[in-house]
Amino acid sequence: MSLKRRCEHVTEGTHEAGSGTLLNKIYTELYITEGQSEEVDTQHEVRQLERTSKKNIQDTPIKCQDIFKVLSEQQRHIRVVLTNGVAGVGKTFSVQKFSLDWAEGLENQDISLVLPLSCRELNLIRDEQHSLLSLLHVFHPTLQKIRAEDLTVWKLLFIFDGLDESRFSLDFNKHQVISDVTQVSSVGVLLVNLIQGNLLPSALIWITSRPAAAYQIPPSCVDRITEVRGFTDSQKEEYFRRRFSEEDLSKRIISHIKASRSLHIMCLIPVFCWITAIVLEDMMTRDQRGELPKTLTDLYSHFLRVQIKRKKQKYGGKQRPEELTEADKELLLKLGRLAFEHLEKGNIMFYSKDLKRCGLDVSEVSVYSGVCTEIFKRESVIFQKSVYCFVHLSIQEFLAAVYMFHCYTIKNKGIMESFPKYNDPVTSLDDFLRRALMKSLKSKNGHLDLFVRFLHGLSLESNQRILGGLLDQTENHPETIQKVLNNLKEVNSDKISPDRSINIFHCLMEMKDQSVHQEIQEFLKSGKKSERRLSEIHCSALAYLLQMSEEVLDELNLQQYNTSVEGRRRLIPAVRNCRKAELSGRFLSKSHWEVVASAMTSNPSHLRELSLSQSLTDAVVKLLSSAMMHPNCRLETLRWLHSSQKPKPASLLKGQQVEQKPPAEKVLSERKWWRTMKFAKLQLSSRDGLSWSCGTSLSDCRLSETSCDSVASALKSNLSHLRVLDLSSNTLQDSGVKRLCSGLESPNCKLERLRLLYCWLSEISCDSLASALRSNPSHLRELDLSVNKLQDPGVKLLCGFLHFPNCRLETLGLWGCSLSEISCDSLASALRSNPSHLRELDLSENKLKDSGVKLLCGFLHSPNCRLETLR
């Protein structure tokens, strides 16, 4: 009964005494999926919404009430569930709905007791010592009579709601082990022991968190990960129909939201639907002459204005509702200061001391209940402190931008304390916005992205006018605004993550400059990639539109776009929405490869073929290998070729340098050299034939043994998706191949093609490969070991695999391997034992002589020989 009273009434956005409606009356089913849309995602939450907005129909949903139920034969008992979701997406509503259904006897009746514990409340006792039993007595007074032995017998569910809001640390490696419910320790230690199963191993645990904080829980401790995606398109419409009884009003609101992509994406979040509904209801039910908001800055400016009007209507006053008094202005700017200072620190929860530090009186704050609100009231003696937060993170970001812009307009000298690298005073609006943008671009997780969008939106006179005097008018001369726009279009984002760079395009959109968007739309319609020169800002816009497109791009080849090196860098995010990506050149940094890894692990991942042709550090190799191990990865083909010193024919070793001729390209093609190799960068002899020198040093582009370990680990763990592996032109050497073989012999390895051309291998590698492939032979169809000094002993060792009955090899490449007639004898003998599968054999560029060919004919005249191509 106590839990039912706590959960049956809810409020949207605010929580005031006596307010709220019945949960079952307004609850709209949320879209929850099993699994996670990205790897640990620390990107700004608006960015996460943009990525998932078009993809949420492709996953199998799971109902809130079923998150502890085993849904398939493959799943084991579900004890610990971690639920991710961005701020305001409905995690707490899901917890309340689950708890209410249990309390009313409708769902999960096998659970004896449901025990919700808000991390906001737990923060208040983070410095105190408690046992699990006393903790329950404090937070759930109705359980005062519960005994320690009851906890060990009953089936319990502990719900820790809002892990991202906790201010206690969780250390899963070094902590006190607790197994007794009466043993006293800190909140963090009790939580860790519960999750690990040291304390009440049969108890169910449900943890909710924003994605950026979910990393605190080790994956090994979690049995199921779910993600609250918010509303689907149909659920958005249902929300507005439930909210407004007047059908015409709900239809008009839904129609307007659909017309604005940014508003439509944000309405995935229920809290944002609430904000939008407040603004559009107010504007559509009065004499509306101005246009409805289309940008986020428009919307939030109107939202703040509605709160000011509601405050006037509620508390009276001589001024007209839309007028802003000096007291109003002072209070809102204090809230803005609170928002700004804590946004920089990453805090979303505040206590009374935080408010006082910004000059805020606690009683004042409650007046603006729609903007900043007391989250909960005192429930027992420990709740003498109140906790505050903004209705949504985006509200905090907007007010922080308002405060920052105000400081600029009054020429506050302390404003640039936030920009420690700049000692010169701010000289103009465009200088101010440029500095703010550059700081945001350098953020690892983009925590200032939306803040900077709002700053640029607030530079428009139209938005300043909506705020009704809260901001002093700035120099809104057309030439000043044009200078800001030009700065955005010309920003140098070298060495900055391409995901960050896309925010430059969004800043343009907040300033209602549609020129770049329209130009890119025309570019896409024309279908002529190479004819039009694209600027860097064009590439940011193109990357965003390609990434957000409903249609998956067949191929992304950076070299096909007529743009600068930086422009190509900015195109990288589009790899998330393509099937094949060719990333050539030596201009990509680790931040760019992080985006590629993100594309490989997204849900769903569209990427099937990835071609790389540049030197990668061990850290990047490890990053990509880890992505290949991810269960979401669907990569089928990986090509990787790099050589800072290209293979040179013997004539070039004598100093002769001749440009490539077309016949040489034809020869390369016929020899099935790696197809995406950039032939224009090869230096070949003037003759049509090729005369490779196996002694050319390639030490500057070797993969280390660590890299081979990473690739091997991926081969072991990848769930049967990788079919082609090309590591040609890297100095793996024998030690590297030996490490690689630990992956090849794994039963999980399903490789069909393995190419190790020009890898500085000797006969030792043949021994390692033969042994590994005998362990797992049935999948490999192509093996190319050309341009390695395998020599006759190597081929003899390799034949230990070729005559194996389960060998299914169809193509074998051994050109340029320093072989003599002896190898022909070994091959003929092995292939006579198992001849039926081989279709192509390449022994070019070896001194086989007539005697060698004669020995080879011992295989060729065999009636079981199926060879189609002999070189």
PDB file of C-alpha atoms in Angstrom, residues 469-629:
ATOM      1  CA  GLY A 469      14.326  42.160 -21.897  1.00  0.00           C
ATOM      2  CA  LEU A 470      16.170  39.345 -20.137  1.00  0.00           C
ATOM      3  CA  LEU A 471      19.057  39.962 -22.524  1.00  0.00           C
ATOM      4  CA  ASP A 472      20.286  43.415 -23.446  1.00  0.00           C
ATOM      5  CA  GLN A 473      20.251  44.021 -27.188  1.00  0.00           C
ATOM      6  CA  THR A 474      23.558  43.307 -28.930  1.00  0.00           C
ATOM      7  CA  GLU A 475      25.049  44.700 -32.108  1.00  0.00           C
ATOM      8  CA  ASN A 476      22.703  42.860 -34.440  1.00  0.00           C
ATOM      9  CA  HIS A 477      23.875  44.640 -37.558  1.00  0.00           C
ATOM     10  CA  PRO A 478      23.512  42.410 -40.631  1.00  0.00           C
ATOM     11  CA  GLU A 479      27.249  42.611 -41.267  1.00  0.00           C
ATOM     12  CA  THR A 480      27.995  41.379 -37.713  1.00  0.00           C
ATOM     13  CA  ILE A 481      25.671  38.404 -38.064  1.00  0.00           C
ATOM     14  CA  GLN A 482      27.156  37.678 -41.491  1.00  0.00           C
ATOM     15  CA  LYS A 483      30.627  37.678 -39.951  1.00  0.00           C
ATOM     16  CA  VAL A 484      29.485  35.095 -37.374  1.00  0.00           C
ATOM     17  CA  LEU A 485      28.059  32.956 -40.180  1.00  0.00           C
ATOM     18  CA  ASN A 486      31.268  33.266 -42.198  1.00  0.00           C
ATOM     19  CA  ASN A 487      33.321  32.230 -39.166  1.00  0.00           C
ATOM     20  CA  LEU A 488      31.211  29.099 -38.793  1.00  0.00           C
ATOM     21  CA  LYS A 489      31.671  28.233 -42.458  1.00  0.00           C
ATOM     22  CA  GLU A 490      35.444  28.716 -42.264  1.00  0.00           C
ATOM     23  CA  VAL A 491      36.299  27.111 -38.903  1.00  0.00           C
ATOM     24  CA  ASN A 492      39.466  25.036 -38.980  1.00  0.00           C
ATOM     25  CA  SER A 493      38.649  21.849 -37.076  1.00  0.00           C
ATOM     26  CA  ASP A 494      41.922  20.044 -37.752  1.00  0.00           C
ATOM     27  CA  LYS A 495      42.691  17.432 -35.045  1.00  0.00           C
ATOM     28  CA  ILE A 496      39.122  17.682 -33.748  1.00  0.00           C
ATOM     29  CA  SER A 497      36.708  14.765 -33.719  1.00  0.00           C
ATOM     30  CA  PRO A 498      34.467  14.777 -36.828  1.00  0.00           C
ATOM     31  CA  ASP A 499      31.483  14.259 -34.530  1.00  0.00           C
ATOM     32  CA  ARG A 500      32.315  17.554 -32.856  1.00  0.00           C
ATOM     33  CA  SER A 501      32.606  19.283 -36.227  1.00  0.00           C
ATOM     34  CA  ILE A 502      28.995  18.443 -37.153  1.00  0.00           C
ATOM     35  CA  ASN A 503      27.920  20.800 -34.360  1.00  0.00           C
ATOM     36  CA  ILE A 504      29.232  23.707 -36.455  1.00  0.00           C
ATOM     37  CA  PHE A 505      26.505  22.900 -38.987  1.00  0.00           C
ATOM     38  CA  HIS A 506      23.895  22.813 -36.204  1.00  0.00           C
ATOM     39  CA  CYS A 507      25.036  26.269 -35.016  1.00  0.00           C
ATOM     40  CA  LEU A 508      24.346  27.568 -38.524  1.00  0.00           C
ATOM     41  CA  MET A 509      20.874  26.058 -38.394  1.00  0.00           C
ATOM     42  CA  GLU A 510      20.166  27.693 -35.007  1.00  0.00           C
ATOM     43  CA  MET A 511      21.037  31.017 -36.652  1.00  0.00           C
ATOM     44  CA  LYS A 512      18.445  30.148 -39.339  1.00  0.00           C
ATOM     45  CA  ASP A 513      21.015  30.052 -42.122  1.00  0.00           C
ATOM     46  CA  GLN A 514      19.666  27.457 -44.543  1.00  0.00           C
ATOM     47  CA  SER A 515      22.154  28.102 -47.368  1.00  0.00           C
ATOM     48  CA  VAL A 516      24.541  25.205 -46.623  1.00  0.00           C
ATOM     49  CA  HIS A 517      21.664  22.792 -46.042  1.00  0.00           C
ATOM     50  CA  GLN A 518      20.029  23.745 -49.344  1.00  0.00           C
ATOM     51  CA  GLU A 519      23.315  23.513 -51.276  1.00  0.00           C
ATOM     52  CA  ILE A 520      23.965  20.002 -49.945  1.00  0.00           C
ATOM     53  CA  GLN A 521      20.418  18.930 -50.789  1.00  0.00           C
ATOM     54  CA  GLU A 522      21.055  20.058 -54.371  1.00  0.00           C
ATOM     55  CA  PHE A 523      24.416  18.268 -54.375  1.00  0.00           C
ATOM     56  CA  LEU A 524      22.773  15.008 -53.289  1.00  0.00           C
ATOM     57  CA  LYS A 525      20.085  15.311 -55.954  1.00  0.00           C
ATOM     58  CA  SER A 526      22.648  15.916 -58.706  1.00  0.00           C
ATOM     59  CA  GLY A 527      24.556  12.723 -57.834  1.00  0.00           C
ATOM     60  CA  LYS A 528      27.829  14.201 -59.172  1.00  0.00           C
ATOM     61  CA  LYS A 529      30.350  13.694 -56.391  1.00  0.00           C
ATOM     62  CA  SER A 530      33.555  14.751 -58.090  1.00  0.00           C
ATOM     63  CA  GLU A 531      32.424  17.784 -60.089  1.00  0.00           C
ATOM     64  CA  ARG A 532      31.527  20.226 -57.320  1.00  0.00           C
ATOM     65  CA  ARG A 533      34.133  21.415 -54.840  1.00  0.00           C
ATOM     66  CA  LEU A 534      32.867  20.994 -51.273  1.00  0.00           C
ATOM     67  CA  SER A 535      33.966  23.255 -48.423  1.00  0.00           C
ATOM     68  CA  GLU A 536      34.568  21.905 -44.920  1.00  0.00           C
ATOM     69  CA  ILE A 537      31.163  23.090 -43.674  1.00  0.00           C
ATOM     70  CA  HIS A 538      29.543  21.418 -46.687  1.00  0.00           C
ATOM     71  CA  CYS A 539      31.217  18.157 -45.622  1.00  0.00           C
ATOM     72  CA  SER A 540      29.919  18.505 -42.057  1.00  0.00           C
ATOM     73  CA  ALA A 541      26.409  19.011 -43.379  1.00  0.00           C
ATOM     74  CA  LEU A 542      26.780  16.122 -45.836  1.00  0.00           C
ATOM     75  CA  ALA A 543      28.071  13.803 -43.083  1.00  0.00           C
ATOM     76  CA  TYR A 544      25.081  14.685 -40.912  1.00  0.00           C
ATOM     77  CA  LEU A 545      22.502  14.213 -43.685  1.00  0.00           C
ATOM     78  CA  LEU A 546      24.037  10.931 -44.885  1.00  0.00           C
ATOM     79  CA  GLN A 547      24.182   9.676 -41.312  1.00  0.00           C
ATOM     80  CA  MET A 548      20.539  10.599 -40.694  1.00  0.00           C
ATOM     81  CA  SER A 549      19.227   9.361 -44.037  1.00  0.00           C
ATOM     82  CA  GLU A 550      16.592   6.643 -44.026  1.00  0.00           C
ATOM     83  CA  GLU A 551      18.457   4.980 -46.908  1.00  0.00           C
ATOM     84  CA  VAL A 552      21.719   3.167 -46.204  1.00  0.00           C
ATOM     85  CA  LEU A 553      24.572   4.363 -48.442  1.00  0.00           C
ATOM     86  CA  ASP A 554      26.075   1.587 -50.595  1.00  0.00           C
ATOM     87  CA  GLU A 555      29.612   2.955 -50.502  1.00  0.00           C
ATOM     88  CA  LEU A 556      31.540   5.762 -48.836  1.00  0.00           C
ATOM     89  CA  ASN A 557      34.837   6.441 -50.589  1.00  0.00           C
ATOM     90  CA  LEU A 558      36.514   9.571 -49.247  1.00  0.00           C
ATOM     91  CA  GLN A 559      38.658   9.987 -52.350  1.00  0.00           C
ATOM     92  CA  GLN A 560      35.592  10.395 -54.578  1.00  0.00           C
ATOM     93  CA  TYR A 561      34.678  13.751 -53.032  1.00  0.00           C
ATOM     94  CA  ASN A 562      36.242  16.928 -54.364  1.00  0.00           C
ATOM     95  CA  THR A 563      37.268  18.570 -51.102  1.00  0.00           C
ATOM     96  CA  SER A 564      40.229  19.276 -48.846  1.00  0.00           C
ATOM     97  CA  VAL A 565      41.890  16.851 -46.442  1.00  0.00           C
ATOM     98  CA  GLU A 566      39.961  18.413 -43.567  1.00  0.00           C
ATOM     99  CA  GLY A 567      36.747  18.065 -45.568  1.00  0.00           C
ATOM    100  CA  ARG A 568      37.382  14.326 -45.925  1.00  0.00           C
ATOM    101  CA  ARG A 569      37.930  14.086 -42.183  1.00  0.00           C
ATOM    102  CA  ARG A 570      34.552  15.682 -41.577  1.00  0.00           C
ATOM    103  CA  LEU A 571      32.849  13.090 -43.796  1.00  0.00           C
ATOM    104  CA  ILE A 572      33.880  10.196 -41.545  1.00  0.00           C
ATOM    105  CA  PRO A 573      30.637  10.094 -39.417  1.00  0.00           C
ATOM    106  CA  ALA A 574      28.733   9.019 -42.557  1.00  0.00           C
ATOM    107  CA  VAL A 575      30.440   5.630 -42.197  1.00  0.00           C
ATOM    108  CA  ARG A 576      27.740   4.810 -39.618  1.00  0.00           C
ATOM    109  CA  ASN A 577      25.151   4.606 -42.377  1.00  0.00           C
ATOM    110  CA  CYS A 578      26.962   2.805 -45.201  1.00  0.00           C
ATOM    111  CA  ARG A 579      27.613  -0.795 -46.250  1.00  0.00           C
ATOM    112  CA  LYS A 580      31.098  -0.355 -47.675  1.00  0.00           C
ATOM    113  CA  ALA A 581      33.741   2.174 -46.637  1.00  0.00           C
ATOM    114  CA  GLU A 582      37.086   2.895 -48.296  1.00  0.00           C
ATOM    115  CA  LEU A 583      39.278   4.998 -46.022  1.00  0.00           C
ATOM    116  CA  SER A 584      42.534   5.712 -47.786  1.00  0.00           C
ATOM    117  CA  GLY A 585      45.136   8.353 -47.078  1.00  0.00           C
ATOM    118  CA  ARG A 586      47.286   9.126 -44.076  1.00  0.00           C
ATOM    119  CA  PHE A 587      45.271  11.921 -42.536  1.00  0.00           C
ATOM    120  CA  LEU A 588      43.058  10.131 -40.001  1.00  0.00           C
ATOM    121  CA  SER A 589      43.745  10.313 -36.258  1.00  0.00           C
ATOM    122  CA  LYS A 590      42.538   8.123 -33.412  1.00  0.00           C
ATOM    123  CA  SER A 591      39.389  10.248 -32.979  1.00  0.00           C
ATOM    124  CA  HIS A 592      38.399   9.389 -36.561  1.00  0.00           C
ATOM    125  CA  TRP A 593      38.973   5.679 -35.975  1.00  0.00           C
ATOM    126  CA  GLU A 594      36.806   5.921 -32.854  1.00  0.00           C
ATOM    127  CA  VAL A 595      33.932   6.947 -35.144  1.00  0.00           C
ATOM    128  CA  VAL A 596      34.667   3.949 -37.402  1.00  0.00           C
ATOM    129  CA  ALA A 597      34.662   1.655 -34.349  1.00  0.00           C
ATOM    130  CA  SER A 598      31.348   3.209 -33.338  1.00  0.00           C
ATOM    131  CA  ALA A 599      29.943   2.379 -36.793  1.00  0.00           C
ATOM    132  CA  MET A 600      31.077  -1.234 -36.406  1.00  0.00           C
ATOM    133  CA  THR A 601      29.340  -1.625 -33.036  1.00  0.00           C
ATOM    134  CA  SER A 602      26.159   0.399 -33.510  1.00  0.00           C
ATOM    135  CA  ASN A 603      22.771  -1.298 -33.380  1.00  0.00           C
ATOM    136  CA  PRO A 604      22.107  -2.007 -36.152  1.00  0.00           C
ATOM    137  CA  SER A 605      25.542  -1.937 -37.782  1.00  0.00           C
ATOM    138  CA  HIS A 606      25.285  -1.579 -41.569  1.00  0.00           C
ATOM    139  CA  LEU A 607      29.014  -1.817 -42.287  1.00  0.00           C
ATOM    140  CA  ARG A 608      29.899  -5.028 -44.159  1.00  0.00           C
ATOM    141  CA  GLU A 609      33.138  -4.139 -45.944  1.00  0.00           C
ATOM    142  CA  LEU A 610      35.986  -1.951 -44.692  1.00  0.00           C
ATOM    143  CA  SER A 611      39.086  -1.119 -46.713  1.00  0.00           C
ATOM    144  CA  LEU A 612      42.022   0.629 -45.047  1.00  0.00           C
ATOM    145  CA  SER A 613      45.244   1.771 -46.655  1.00  0.00           C
ATOM    146  CA  GLN A 614      47.261   3.672 -44.123  1.00  0.00           C
ATOM    147  CA  SER A 615      49.604   2.984 -41.246  1.00  0.00           C
ATOM    148  CA  LEU A 616      47.764   2.356 -37.975  1.00  0.00           C
ATOM    149  CA  THR A 617      49.172   2.619 -34.488  1.00  0.00           C
ATOM    150  CA  ASP A 618      48.828  -0.297 -32.100  1.00  0.00           C
ATOM    151  CA  ALA A 619      46.214   1.693 -30.165  1.00  0.00           C
ATOM    152  CA  VAL A 620      44.048   2.048 -33.281  1.00  0.00           C
ATOM    153  CA  VAL A 621      44.504  -1.625 -34.183  1.00  0.00           C
ATOM    154  CA  LYS A 622      43.404  -2.540 -30.667  1.00  0.00           C
ATOM    155  CA  LEU A 623      40.395  -0.205 -30.994  1.00  0.00           C
ATOM    156  CA  LEU A 624      39.249  -1.739 -34.281  1.00  0.00           C
ATOM    157  CA  SER A 625      39.899  -5.286 -33.055  1.00  0.00           C
ATOM    158  CA  SER A 626      37.787  -4.624 -29.999  1.00  0.00           C
ATOM    159  CA  ALA A 627      35.009  -3.350 -32.265  1.00  0.00           C
ATOM    160  CA  MET A 628      35.225  -6.545 -34.340  1.00  0.00           C
ATOM    161  CA  MET A 629      34.630  -8.576 -31.164  1.00  0.00           C
TER     162      MET A 629
END
